[in-house]
Structures are given as structure tokens and as C-alpha cells.
PDB file of C-alpha atoms in Angstrom:
ATOM      1  CA  VAL A   1       0.880   5.517  16.396  1.00 88.00           C
ATOM      2  CA  ILE A   2      -1.969   6.983  14.722  1.00 90.00           C
ATOM      3  CA  ARG A   3      -1.631  10.828  14.947  1.00 90.00           C
ATOM      4  CA  ARG A   4       1.984  10.609  14.247  1.00 91.00           C
ATOM      5  CA  GLU A   5       1.453   9.413  10.953  1.00 91.00           C
ATOM      6  CA  LEU A   6      -0.547  12.550  10.071  1.00 92.00           C
ATOM      7  CA  ALA A   7       0.657  15.350   7.295  1.00 91.00           C
ATOM      8  CA  VAL A   8      -2.175  17.439   8.751  1.00 91.00           C
ATOM      9  CA  SER A   9      -2.315  19.329  12.256  1.00 90.00           C
ATOM     10  CA  PRO A  10      -5.159  21.492  13.805  1.00 89.00           C
ATOM     11  CA  GLY A  11      -5.514  25.066  12.536  1.00 88.00           C
ATOM     12  CA  GLU A  12      -4.238  24.750   9.269  1.00 91.00           C
ATOM     13  CA  VAL A  13      -5.559  25.449   5.698  1.00 91.00           C
ATOM     14  CA  PHE A  14      -7.255  22.282   4.389  1.00 89.00           C
ATOM     15  CA  ASP A  15      -5.270  20.612   1.840  1.00 90.00           C
ATOM     16  CA  MET A  16      -6.494  17.655   0.170  1.00 91.00           C
ATOM     17  CA  VAL A  17      -2.940  16.263  -0.987  1.00 90.00           C
ATOM     18  CA  LYS A  18      -1.812  16.358   2.579  1.00 91.00           C
ATOM     19  CA  VAL A  19      -5.177  14.383   3.734  1.00 92.00           C
ATOM     20  CA  LYS A  20      -4.478  11.727   0.801  1.00 90.00           C
ATOM     21  CA  LEU A  21      -1.163  11.552   1.996  1.00 89.00           C
ATOM     22  CA  SER A  22      -1.986  10.895   5.790  1.00 91.00           C
ATOM     23  CA  LYS A  23      -4.185   7.965   4.652  1.00 90.00           C
ATOM     24  CA  GLN A  24      -1.406   6.550   2.645  1.00 86.00           C
ATOM     25  CA  ARG A  25       0.760   6.394   5.348  1.00 88.00           C
ATOM     26  CA  LEU A  26      -1.521   5.041   7.884  1.00 91.00           C
ATOM     27  CA  GLU A  27      -2.248   2.279   5.282  1.00 87.00           C
ATOM     28  CA  GLY A  28       1.547   1.973   4.919  1.00 84.00           C
ATOM     29  CA  THR A  29       2.075   1.178   9.011  1.00 86.00           C
ATOM     30  CA  GLN A  30      -0.033  -2.068   8.442  1.00 84.00           C
ATOM     31  CA  VAL A  31      -1.739  -1.846  11.628  1.00 89.00           C
ATOM     32  CA  VAL A  32      -5.072  -0.698  10.523  1.00 89.00           C
ATOM     33  CA  ASP A  33      -7.323  -1.977   7.595  1.00 85.00           C
ATOM     34  CA  ARG A  34      -9.548   0.574   6.763  1.00 88.00           C
ATOM     35  CA  VAL A  35      -8.927   4.461   6.525  1.00 92.00           C
ATOM     36  CA  GLU A  36     -11.838   7.350   6.051  1.00 92.00           C
ATOM     37  CA  THR A  37     -11.412  10.766   6.382  1.00 90.00           C
ATOM     38  CA  GLN A  38     -14.279  13.204   5.897  1.00 90.00           C
ATOM     39  CA  PRO A  39     -14.532  16.885   6.878  1.00 88.00           C
ATOM     40  CA  GLU A  40     -17.335  17.879   8.907  1.00 90.00           C
ATOM     41  CA  PRO A  41     -18.881  21.212   9.798  1.00 89.00           C
ATOM     42  CA  THR A  42     -18.689  22.992  12.962  1.00 89.00           C
ATOM     43  CA  ASP A  43     -20.015  26.391  14.850  1.00 90.00           C
ATOM     44  CA  VAL A  44     -16.977  28.433  13.962  1.00 89.00           C
ATOM     45  CA  PRO A  45     -17.304  30.041  10.345  1.00 89.00           C
ATOM     46  CA  ASP A  46     -14.605  29.019   7.766  1.00 87.00           C
ATOM     47  CA  ARG A  47     -13.691  25.855   9.884  1.00 89.00           C
ATOM     48  CA  LYS A  48     -14.283  22.533  10.126  1.00 89.00           C
ATOM     49  CA  ASN A  49     -13.258  19.146  11.661  1.00 91.00           C
ATOM     50  CA  LEU A  50     -11.200  16.303  10.114  1.00 91.00           C
ATOM     51  CA  VAL A  51     -12.494  13.305  11.091  1.00 93.00           C
ATOM     52  CA  VAL A  52      -9.941  10.257  10.515  1.00 92.00           C
ATOM     53  CA  THR A  53     -11.598   6.901  11.410  1.00 93.00           C
ATOM     54  CA  VAL A  54      -9.749   3.701  11.499  1.00 93.00           C
ATOM     55  CA  GLU A  55     -10.425   0.066  11.729  1.00 92.00           C
ATOM     56  CA  GLU A  56      -7.774  -1.818  13.434  1.00 88.00           C
ATOM     57  CA  ARG A  57      -6.515  -4.970  12.104  1.00 88.00           C
ATOM     58  CA  ASN A  58      -5.009  -7.964  13.062  1.00 90.00           C
ATOM     59  CA  THR A  59      -1.521  -7.356  13.735  1.00 90.00           C
ATOM     60  CA  GLY A  60      -0.348 -10.651  15.375  1.00 92.00           C
ATOM     61  CA  ASN A  61       0.571 -13.988  13.382  1.00 94.00           C
ATOM     62  CA  VAL A  62       1.811 -17.095  13.454  1.00 96.00           C
ATOM     63  CA  ASP A  63       2.529 -18.939  10.631  1.00 97.00           C
ATOM     64  CA  VAL A  64       3.351 -22.437   9.650  1.00 97.00           C
ATOM     65  CA  GLY A  65       4.482 -23.847   6.424  1.00 96.00           C
ATOM     66  CA  ALA A  66       6.216 -26.138   4.320  1.00 96.00           C
ATOM     67  CA  GLY A  67       7.372 -26.006   0.402  1.00 93.00           C
ATOM     68  CA  VAL A  68       9.416 -27.251  -2.054  1.00 92.00           C
ATOM     69  CA  SER A  69      11.664 -25.872  -4.655  1.00 85.00           C
ATOM     70  CA  SER A  70      14.535 -26.949  -6.933  1.00 81.00           C
ATOM     71  CA  ALA A  71      17.105 -24.576  -5.345  1.00 81.00           C
ATOM     72  CA  ASP A  72      15.988 -25.344  -1.471  1.00 83.00           C
ATOM     73  CA  SER A  73      14.610 -29.149  -1.803  1.00 88.00           C
ATOM     74  CA  ILE A  74      12.096 -29.418   0.641  1.00 94.00           C
ATOM     75  CA  LEU A  75      11.607 -27.186   3.903  1.00 94.00           C
ATOM     76  CA  GLY A  76       9.447 -25.970   6.485  1.00 96.00           C
ATOM     77  CA  PHE A  77       8.965 -22.866   8.501  1.00 97.00           C
ATOM     78  CA  VAL A  78       7.669 -21.368  11.552  1.00 98.00           C
ATOM     79  CA  GLU A  79       7.239 -17.762  12.009  1.00 98.00           C
ATOM     80  CA  LEU A  80       6.038 -15.198  14.628  1.00 97.00           C
ATOM     81  CA  THR A  81       5.271 -11.842  14.155  1.00 95.00           C
ATOM     82  CA  GLN A  82       3.803  -8.814  15.449  1.00 94.00           C
ATOM     83  CA  GLY A  83       2.950  -5.507  13.525  1.00 92.00           C
ATOM     84  CA  ASN A  84       1.957  -3.219  16.400  1.00 93.00           C
ATOM     85  CA  PHE A  85       5.037  -4.410  18.922  1.00 94.00           C
ATOM     86  CA  ASP A  86       6.270  -2.278  22.086  1.00 94.00           C
ATOM     87  CA  LEU A  87       9.411  -3.343  23.561  1.00 93.00           C
ATOM     88  CA  PHE A  88       8.992  -1.563  26.660  1.00 92.00           C
ATOM     89  CA  ASN A  89       5.590  -2.566  27.494  1.00 91.00           C
ATOM     90  CA  PRO A  90       5.511  -5.974  29.294  1.00 90.00           C
ATOM     91  CA  PRO A  91       3.961  -8.612  29.670  1.00 91.00           C
ATOM     92  CA  TRP A  92       2.135  -8.234  26.160  1.00 88.00           C
ATOM     93  CA  PHE A  93       4.843  -6.068  24.568  1.00 92.00           C
ATOM     94  CA  MET A  94       2.041  -4.449  22.154  1.00 90.00           C
ATOM     95  CA  GLY A  95       0.958  -0.770  21.231  1.00 90.00           C
ATOM     96  CA  ALA A  96       4.116   1.214  19.869  1.00 91.00           C
ATOM     97  CA  GLY A  97       3.461   0.284  16.297  1.00 91.00           C
ATOM     98  CA  GLN A  98       6.868  -1.464  16.368  1.00 94.00           C
ATOM     99  CA  LYS A  99       7.797  -4.650  13.961  1.00 95.00           C
ATOM    100  CA  PHE A 100       8.595  -8.107  15.472  1.00 96.00           C
ATOM    101  CA  ARG A 101       9.966 -10.756  13.526  1.00 97.00           C
ATOM    102  CA  VAL A 102      11.201 -14.156  14.573  1.00 98.00           C
ATOM    103  CA  ARG A 103      11.233 -17.381  12.020  1.00 98.00           C
ATOM    104  CA  ALA A 104      13.020 -20.573  11.696  1.00 98.00           C
ATOM    105  CA  GLN A 105      13.393 -22.400   8.680  1.00 96.00           C
ATOM    106  CA  ILE A 106      14.942 -26.092   8.266  1.00 96.00           C
ATOM    107  CA  GLY A 107      14.932 -28.184   5.515  1.00 94.00           C
ATOM    108  CA  ALA A 108      17.120 -30.553   3.170  1.00 92.00           C
ATOM    109  CA  GLU A 109      19.302 -28.096   2.181  1.00 92.00           C
ATOM    110  CA  ARG A 110      19.185 -25.089   4.416  1.00 93.00           C
ATOM    111  CA  LYS A 111      18.964 -24.158   8.091  1.00 96.00           C
ATOM    112  CA  ASP A 112      17.523 -20.319   8.923  1.00 96.00           C
ATOM    113  CA  PHE A 113      16.902 -18.744  12.427  1.00 98.00           C
ATOM    114  CA  GLU A 114      16.483 -15.151  12.040  1.00 98.00           C
ATOM    115  CA  VAL A 115      15.159 -12.424  14.526  1.00 98.00           C
ATOM    116  CA  GLY A 116      13.897  -8.880  12.844  1.00 98.00           C
ATOM    117  CA  PHE A 117      13.112  -5.407  14.893  1.00 97.00           C
ATOM    118  CA  VAL A 118      11.693  -2.290  13.454  1.00 97.00           C
ATOM    119  CA  GLU A 119      11.340   1.052  15.111  1.00 96.00           C
ATOM    120  CA  PRO A 120       9.955   3.517  12.631  1.00 94.00           C
ATOM    121  CA  TRP A 121       9.912   6.589  14.982  1.00 94.00           C
ATOM    122  CA  PHE A 122      13.273   6.063  16.755  1.00 95.00           C
ATOM    123  CA  LEU A 123      14.078   9.231  19.102  1.00 92.00           C
ATOM    124  CA  GLY A 124      10.356  10.207  18.620  1.00 89.00           C
ATOM    125  CA  ARG A 125      11.465  11.047  14.889  1.00 91.00           C
ATOM    126  CA  LYS A 126      10.425   9.669  11.721  1.00 91.00           C
ATOM    127  CA  LEU A 127      13.549   8.148  11.493  1.00 95.00           C
ATOM    128  CA  ALA A 128      13.360   3.944  11.019  1.00 96.00           C
ATOM    129  CA  LEU A 129      15.505   1.826  13.070  1.00 97.00           C
ATOM    130  CA  THR A 130      15.822  -1.885  11.765  1.00 98.00           C
ATOM    131  CA  VAL A 131      17.931  -4.728  13.743  1.00 98.00           C
ATOM    132  CA  ASP A 132      18.219  -8.178  12.204  1.00 98.00           C
ATOM    133  CA  LEU A 133      19.956 -10.813  13.688  1.00 98.00           C
ATOM    134  CA  TYR A 134      20.696 -14.383  11.773  1.00 98.00           C
ATOM    135  CA  HIS A 135      21.920 -17.676  11.595  1.00 98.00           C
ATOM    136  CA  ARG A 136      22.100 -19.656   8.342  1.00 97.00           C
ATOM    137  CA  ASP A 137      23.612 -22.970   6.982  1.00 96.00           C
ATOM    138  CA  LEU A 138      23.587 -23.140   3.182  1.00 94.00           C
ATOM    139  CA  ARG A 139      24.078 -26.783   1.412  1.00 92.00           C
ATOM    140  CA  TYR A 140      22.771 -25.691  -1.803  1.00 89.00           C
ATOM    141  CA  VAL A 141      25.047 -22.432  -3.033  1.00 89.00           C
ATOM    142  CA  SER A 142      27.391 -25.114  -5.041  1.00 89.00           C
ATOM    143  CA  GLN A 143      25.864 -26.143  -7.852  1.00 80.00           C
ATOM    144  CA  HIS A 144      28.884 -29.315  -7.961  1.00 84.00           C
ATOM    145  CA  ASP A 145      28.441 -29.720  -4.144  1.00 87.00           C
ATOM    146  CA  PHE A 146      32.210 -27.907  -3.825  1.00 92.00           C
ATOM    147  CA  TYR A 147      31.523 -26.137  -0.515  1.00 93.00           C
ATOM    148  CA  ASP A 148      28.631 -25.411   2.029  1.00 95.00           C
ATOM    149  CA  GLU A 149      28.216 -21.863   3.449  1.00 95.00           C
ATOM    150  CA  ARG A 150      27.497 -20.617   6.879  1.00 96.00           C
ATOM    151  CA  ARG A 151      26.309 -16.949   8.076  1.00 96.00           C
ATOM    152  CA  THR A 152      26.215 -15.988  11.521  1.00 97.00           C
ATOM    153  CA  GLY A 153      25.883 -12.051  11.988  1.00 96.00           C
ATOM    154  CA  GLY A 154      23.979  -9.015  12.639  1.00 97.00           C
ATOM    155  CA  ARG A 155      22.899  -5.880  10.893  1.00 98.00           C
ATOM    156  CA  VAL A 156      22.084  -2.242  12.297  1.00 98.00           C
ATOM    157  CA  GLY A 157      20.235   0.334  10.006  1.00 98.00           C
ATOM    158  CA  LEU A 158      18.555   3.740  10.025  1.00 98.00           C
ATOM    159  CA  SER A 159      16.347   5.029   7.199  1.00 97.00           C
ATOM    160  CA  ARG A 160      14.430   8.089   6.949  1.00 95.00           C
ATOM    161  CA  ALA A 161      12.764  10.608   4.282  1.00 92.00           C
ATOM    162  CA  LEU A 162      14.968  12.967   2.515  1.00 94.00           C
ATOM    163  CA  GLY A 163      13.035  16.295   2.035  1.00 87.00           C
ATOM    164  CA  SER A 164      10.056  14.079   0.065  1.00 86.00           C
ATOM    165  CA  GLU A 165       7.907  11.227   0.899  1.00 84.00           C
ATOM    166  CA  PHE A 166       9.359   9.677  -1.912  1.00 91.00           C
ATOM    167  CA  LEU A 167      13.082   9.822  -1.511  1.00 96.00           C
ATOM    168  CA  ILE A 168      14.388   7.397   1.030  1.00 96.00           C
ATOM    169  CA  GLY A 169      17.912   7.598   2.280  1.00 97.00           C
ATOM    170  CA  GLY A 170      19.393   4.873   4.653  1.00 97.00           C
ATOM    171  CA  ILE A 171      22.893   3.832   6.385  1.00 98.00           C
ATOM    172  CA  SER A 172      23.593   0.264   7.844  1.00 97.00           C
ATOM    173  CA  TYR A 173      26.203  -1.755   9.701  1.00 96.00           C
ATOM    174  CA  THR A 174      26.883  -5.473   9.348  1.00 95.00           C
ATOM    175  CA  LEU A 175      28.776  -7.674  11.290  1.00 94.00           C
ATOM    176  CA  GLU A 176      29.103 -11.377  10.286  1.00 93.00           C
ATOM    177  CA  ASN A 177      31.214 -14.441  10.544  1.00 93.00           C
ATOM    178  CA  ILE A 178      31.023 -16.330   7.310  1.00 93.00           C
ATOM    179  CA  GLY A 179      32.408 -19.770   6.953  1.00 94.00           C
ATOM    180  CA  ILE A 180      33.138 -22.041   3.743  1.00 94.00           C
ATOM    181  CA  PHE A 181      33.188 -25.531   4.646  1.00 93.00           C
ATOM    182  CA  ASN A 182      32.786 -29.049   3.661  1.00 93.00           C
ATOM    183  CA  VAL A 183      35.309 -28.447   0.367  1.00 93.00           C
ATOM    184  CA  PRO A 184      36.442 -31.886  -0.770  1.00 93.00           C
ATOM    185  CA  HIS A 185      40.000 -32.617  -1.900  1.00 91.00           C
ATOM    186  CA  ASP A 186      39.097 -32.480  -5.608  1.00 90.00           C
ATOM    187  CA  ALA A 187      37.295 -28.980  -5.597  1.00 91.00           C
ATOM    188  CA  PRO A 188      39.250 -26.118  -7.576  1.00 91.00           C
ATOM    189  CA  PRO A 189      42.071 -24.462  -6.110  1.00 92.00           C
ATOM    190  CA  THR A 190      39.904 -21.272  -6.102  1.00 88.00           C
ATOM    191  CA  ILE A 191      37.261 -22.823  -3.867  1.00 90.00           C
ATOM    192  CA  GLN A 192      39.911 -24.524  -1.741  1.00 91.00           C
ATOM    193  CA  ALA A 193      41.875 -21.393  -0.730  1.00 90.00           C
ATOM    194  CA  GLU A 194      38.121 -19.715   0.322  1.00 90.00           C
ATOM    195  CA  GLU A 195      37.867 -22.559   3.038  1.00 92.00           C
ATOM    196  CA  GLY A 196      37.427 -21.357   6.938  1.00 92.00           C
ATOM    197  CA  ASP A 197      35.878 -19.270   8.453  1.00 92.00           C
ATOM    198  CA  ARG A 198      36.379 -15.119   8.496  1.00 89.00           C
ATOM    199  CA  TRP A 199      34.867 -11.818   9.623  1.00 90.00           C
ATOM    200  CA  VAL A 200      33.060  -9.666   7.369  1.00 92.00           C
ATOM    201  CA  SER A 201      32.733  -5.912   8.517  1.00 93.00           C
ATOM    202  CA  LYS A 202      30.442  -3.804   6.202  1.00 93.00           C
ATOM    203  CA  VAL A 203      29.470  -0.224   6.250  1.00 95.00           C
ATOM    204  CA  GLY A 204      26.648   0.116   3.607  1.00 96.00           C
ATOM    205  CA  THR A 205      24.468   3.236   2.370  1.00 97.00           C
ATOM    206  CA  SER A 206      21.199   3.313   0.199  1.00 98.00           C
ATOM    207  CA  LEU A 207      18.965   5.844  -1.586  1.00 98.00           C
ATOM    208  CA  ALA A 208      15.738   4.920  -2.674  1.00 97.00           C
ATOM    209  CA  TYR A 209      12.947   6.492  -4.962  1.00 97.00           C
ATOM    210  CA  ASP A 210       9.490   5.178  -4.231  1.00 95.00           C
ATOM    211  CA  THR A 211       6.254   5.902  -5.706  1.00 93.00           C
ATOM    212  CA  ARG A 212       4.435   2.727  -5.062  1.00 93.00           C
ATOM    213  CA  ASN A 213       0.719   3.238  -4.676  1.00 86.00           C
ATOM    214  CA  SER A 214       0.895   0.571  -1.691  1.00 83.00           C
ATOM    215  CA  VAL A 215       3.825  -1.335   0.351  1.00 80.00           C
ATOM    216  CA  MET A 216       2.085  -4.712   0.108  1.00 78.00           C
ATOM    217  CA  LEU A 217       0.363  -5.183  -3.462  1.00 84.00           C
ATOM    218  CA  PRO A 218       1.379  -2.106  -5.868  1.00 90.00           C
ATOM    219  CA  ASP A 219      -0.236  -1.798  -9.228  1.00 91.00           C
ATOM    220  CA  ARG A 220       0.921   1.386  -9.897  1.00 93.00           C
ATOM    221  CA  GLY A 221       4.220   3.592  -9.368  1.00 95.00           C
ATOM    222  CA  GLN A 222       8.040   2.258  -8.880  1.00 96.00           C
ATOM    223  CA  ARG A 223      10.783   1.788  -6.795  1.00 96.00           C
ATOM    224  CA  SER A 224      14.391   2.308  -7.752  1.00 98.00           C
ATOM    225  CA  GLU A 225      17.164   2.168  -5.511  1.00 98.00           C
ATOM    226  CA  LEU A 226      21.207   2.675  -5.596  1.00 98.00           C
ATOM    227  CA  ARG A 227      22.982   0.717  -2.591  1.00 98.00           C
ATOM    228  CA  ALA A 228      26.731   0.759  -2.246  1.00 97.00           C
ATOM    229  CA  GLU A 229      28.925  -1.391   0.831  1.00 96.00           C
ATOM    230  CA  LEU A 230      32.199  -1.054   1.768  1.00 94.00           C
ATOM    231  CA  ALA A 231      33.888  -4.043   3.768  1.00 92.00           C
ATOM    232  CA  GLY A 232      36.897  -3.813   5.237  1.00 88.00           C
ATOM    233  CA  GLY A 233      38.194  -2.601   8.655  1.00 72.00           C
ATOM    234  CA  PRO A 234      39.042  -4.285  12.218  1.00 66.00           C
ATOM    235  CA  PHE A 235      36.883  -7.462  11.706  1.00 60.00           C
ATOM    236  CA  GLY A 236      37.284  -7.739   7.928  1.00 55.00           C
ATOM    237  CA  ALA A 237      40.914  -7.303   7.385  1.00 59.00           C
ATOM    238  CA  GLU A 238      41.061 -10.223   5.179  1.00 72.00           C
ATOM    239  CA  THR A 239      38.076  -9.346   3.096  1.00 85.00           C
ATOM    240  CA  ASP A 240      38.214  -6.063   1.532  1.00 90.00           C
ATOM    241  CA  PHE A 241      35.486  -5.375  -1.059  1.00 92.00           C
ATOM    242  CA  TYR A 242      33.411  -2.750  -2.425  1.00 94.00           C
ATOM    243  CA  LYS A 243      29.934  -3.092  -4.148  1.00 96.00           C
ATOM    244  CA  THR A 244      27.349  -0.767  -5.726  1.00 97.00           C
ATOM    245  CA  GLU A 245      24.219  -2.000  -7.284  1.00 97.00           C
ATOM    246  CA  PHE A 246      21.226  -0.400  -8.726  1.00 98.00           C
ATOM    247  CA  SER A 247      17.588  -2.179  -8.958  1.00 96.00           C
ATOM    248  CA  THR A 248      14.518  -0.628 -10.349  1.00 97.00           C
ATOM    249  CA  HIS A 249      10.936  -2.015 -10.114  1.00 97.00           C
ATOM    250  CA  TRP A 250       7.774  -0.715 -12.170  1.00 97.00           C
ATOM    251  CA  PHE A 251       4.332  -1.407 -11.518  1.00 97.00           C
ATOM    252  CA  PHE A 252       1.415  -1.343 -14.020  1.00 95.00           C
ATOM    253  CA  LYS A 253      -2.235  -2.257 -13.758  1.00 93.00           C
ATOM    254  CA  GLY A 254      -2.789  -5.640 -15.712  1.00 90.00           C
ATOM    255  CA  PHE A 255      -5.371  -6.916 -18.635  1.00 90.00           C
ATOM    256  CA  LYS A 256      -8.279  -7.187 -15.856  1.00 90.00           C
ATOM    257  CA  LYS A 257      -9.285  -6.563 -12.328  1.00 88.00           C
ATOM    258  CA  GLY A 258      -6.522  -8.242 -10.088  1.00 86.00           C
ATOM    259  CA  HIS A 259      -3.764  -8.474 -12.457  1.00 92.00           C
ATOM    260  CA  VAL A 260      -0.443  -6.336 -12.301  1.00 94.00           C
ATOM    261  CA  LEU A 261       2.418  -6.372 -14.331  1.00 95.00           C
ATOM    262  CA  GLU A 262       6.079  -5.654 -12.932  1.00 94.00           C
ATOM    263  CA  ILE A 263       9.031  -4.637 -14.712  1.00 94.00           C
ATOM    264  CA  VAL A 264      12.204  -5.653 -13.033  1.00 92.00           C
ATOM    265  CA  GLY A 265      15.984  -4.707 -13.947  1.00 92.00           C
ATOM    266  CA  GLY A 266      19.127  -4.442 -12.158  1.00 92.00           C
ATOM    267  CA  VAL A 267      22.971  -3.829 -12.594  1.00 94.00           C
ATOM    268  CA  GLY A 268      25.854  -4.161 -10.415  1.00 95.00           C
ATOM    269  CA  PHE A 269      29.490  -4.002  -9.459  1.00 95.00           C
ATOM    270  CA  VAL A 270      31.662  -5.511  -7.095  1.00 95.00           C
ATOM    271  CA  GLN A 271      35.494  -5.420  -6.524  1.00 94.00           C
ATOM    272  CA  ASN A 272      38.342  -6.170  -4.399  1.00 91.00           C
ATOM    273  CA  TYR A 273      40.733  -3.857  -2.690  1.00 90.00           C
ATOM    274  CA  GLY A 274      43.512  -3.557   0.045  1.00 84.00           C
ATOM    275  CA  ASP A 275      44.884  -7.214   1.297  1.00 80.00           C
ATOM    276  CA  SER A 276      42.146  -9.102  -0.851  1.00 81.00           C
ATOM    277  CA  ASP A 277      43.270 -10.937  -4.198  1.00 84.00           C
ATOM    278  CA  THR A 278      39.964 -11.851  -5.183  1.00 88.00           C
ATOM    279  CA  VAL A 279      36.320 -11.189  -4.504  1.00 90.00           C
ATOM    280  CA  PRO A 280      35.150 -13.700  -1.739  1.00 89.00           C
ATOM    281  CA  LEU A 281      32.480 -16.048  -3.138  1.00 88.00           C
ATOM    282  CA  PHE A 282      29.985 -15.354  -0.896  1.00 88.00           C
ATOM    283  CA  ASP A 283      29.612 -11.665  -2.262  1.00 90.00           C
ATOM    284  CA  ARG A 284      30.092 -12.864  -5.860  1.00 90.00           C
ATOM    285  CA  TRP A 285      27.151 -12.658  -8.443  1.00 89.00           C
ATOM    286  CA  PHE A 286      26.012 -15.956  -9.873  1.00 88.00           C
ATOM    287  CA  LEU A 287      23.220 -16.577 -12.657  1.00 88.00           C
ATOM    288  CA  GLY A 288      20.797 -18.955 -12.831  1.00 88.00           C
ATOM    289  CA  GLY A 289      17.687 -19.642 -11.099  1.00 84.00           C
ATOM    290  CA  ILE A 290      14.004 -18.503 -10.564  1.00 80.00           C
ATOM    291  CA  ASN A 291      15.575 -14.773  -9.299  1.00 77.00           C
ATOM    292  CA  SER A 292      18.061 -13.982 -11.821  1.00 83.00           C
ATOM    293  CA  LEU A 293      18.216 -16.243 -15.102  1.00 85.00           C
ATOM    294  CA  ARG A 294      15.284 -18.438 -15.423  1.00 84.00           C
ATOM    295  CA  GLY A 295      15.630 -21.454 -17.456  1.00 87.00           C
ATOM    296  CA  TYR A 296      19.266 -22.385 -16.187  1.00 87.00           C
ATOM    297  CA  LYS A 297      19.797 -24.250 -12.873  1.00 85.00           C
ATOM    298  CA  TYR A 298      20.579 -22.097  -9.622  1.00 86.00           C
ATOM    299  CA  ARG A 299      23.840 -20.504  -9.863  1.00 86.00           C
ATOM    300  CA  ASP A 300      24.463 -22.800 -12.853  1.00 82.00           C
TER     301      ASP A 300
END
């Protein structure tokens, strides 16, 4: 888990850029807290040993919490995470650097159940495999209580660096069963027409440029990402649309130690095609709330 992240190999000409990259990679695994690199002399002329010292961190966590927000109302959650998981090492399932997460969240307006798994070195290559399974009951998505939404599905994705540590490409496939229910008789006809369950089959792709100096708490660099999705196929015959999104996040050091300034922007386009007369409610964009347009109620 440690050695596979190193950008240097025995016998190479010493390269400080690669040493710094190795240190950054190790810190990005979130398996170690401290990484130090130190060249040490040897008995062989013009050769040194590069000593990499790491301090392992606590990779298993159980989190329990509760909160309240203007959109979700009151909710509580419990989450189990293991950052050094090993799917094939029972009974403790630890040691391979995989990521595993189980989360349950229940509140007055929503219920969420999620299981996530990440294998950062799939098939022995620096190719990240991501698997997500989820079930969500959402009762706050309609501002006037015209409908509730239920999502049950899964997503499989692959991502890897494309010729540079900073350029990351990804592909994914998502299969969901999405239901619009609890629609009252006085709801608008456009919402009544959406009532019921449907299968949605989506193929996605992404391209990201990421120069952040930290995955967890960056204060320098940026992450810009272009994403595209195409819904349709055998399971989504009644749900045909394509969506393109671009988002960018820039990070700067603030006015004093510990302050970080972040500039965020985004733009997107979604359009129905084929047999679909309109883009379904659950894949449209809405303004309002803390994640889009502050000062307005959620999806107002």
C-alpha cells in the first residue's frame, strides 16, 4: 500500500520533484498522518538511500450525529468508515488500502442508506474502481409538497490519471429506480404526469484537472471538472436525456493562518431526446438553498 504510491524506484537518478510527488500521493491515501523523506549516505560512491518514514493513522471510524437544517429539518445519522479496508482478508478486512463506508441517515424529511467501496489499485494498476449502492426517500424536494421522491440504485465507476497526475478521466454506469409519489389531486398536470416509478439507465464520463495541494483541506490550487451523462437504453426507454456540466473550484490562502478562500462556479445543460417529451423532474436543476442561490428557500 505504501510502496505502490511512490513515484521513485531503486536505481533511478535522484529527482526531488518525484520525491515531493511521492509524499503528496502518500498523504492523499489518508492511511498515514505523517510522511518524511530523507536521503542517507551509503558506502557506494554517488549513491544514496532514500528513506521514507510514515506514521500510520487510525483508519477506522464510527460517527454518530444529529442536525437540523432549513431543507432537511431534523435528522440523525450513523456512519462506519474504514480507510484501509481489504475485501479479501477476513475476519478483520484490513490492510489493502481500499475505502469502505456504510451510512444510515434518518430524519423528519428524508431517509438515506448508502454503501460505498473504492479500490484505488484495481487489477494491480493505478485505476480506481468505485461501487456505490443507495436507497433514498426524500420528502422535501417539492417546495409546496406536490410530490415526494424515492431513489434506489447503484453506480460503478472507473477513473485514472491520463498522462499527468493532474488530469483525471473517468467513466461510470448508473442504474436507478426512481419514483415520484404522494402527488395530490390539486398538483399541476406536469407533476401528475410524472407520478410513478421508472428505471433510469445512465452512462457517464468525466474529465478533471486537479492541482489542489490537499484532498481534505486544500488552500492552494484548483479542481475543474467536465461531466457528461446519457440516459436511455433498455432500462431507461421512457427516460431519454443528456446532461453536460462544468464546475470549477479555486482555493487561496486567506487573510491569516487557517483561513481559506474558495471561489466556485458552474454551468450546465440538460435536454430530452427520443421518446421523452421532457426532462424528468428528478434530473432538472432548481435554484434556491445553501447549495445554489443563497437568500432563497430550497428549490424556490
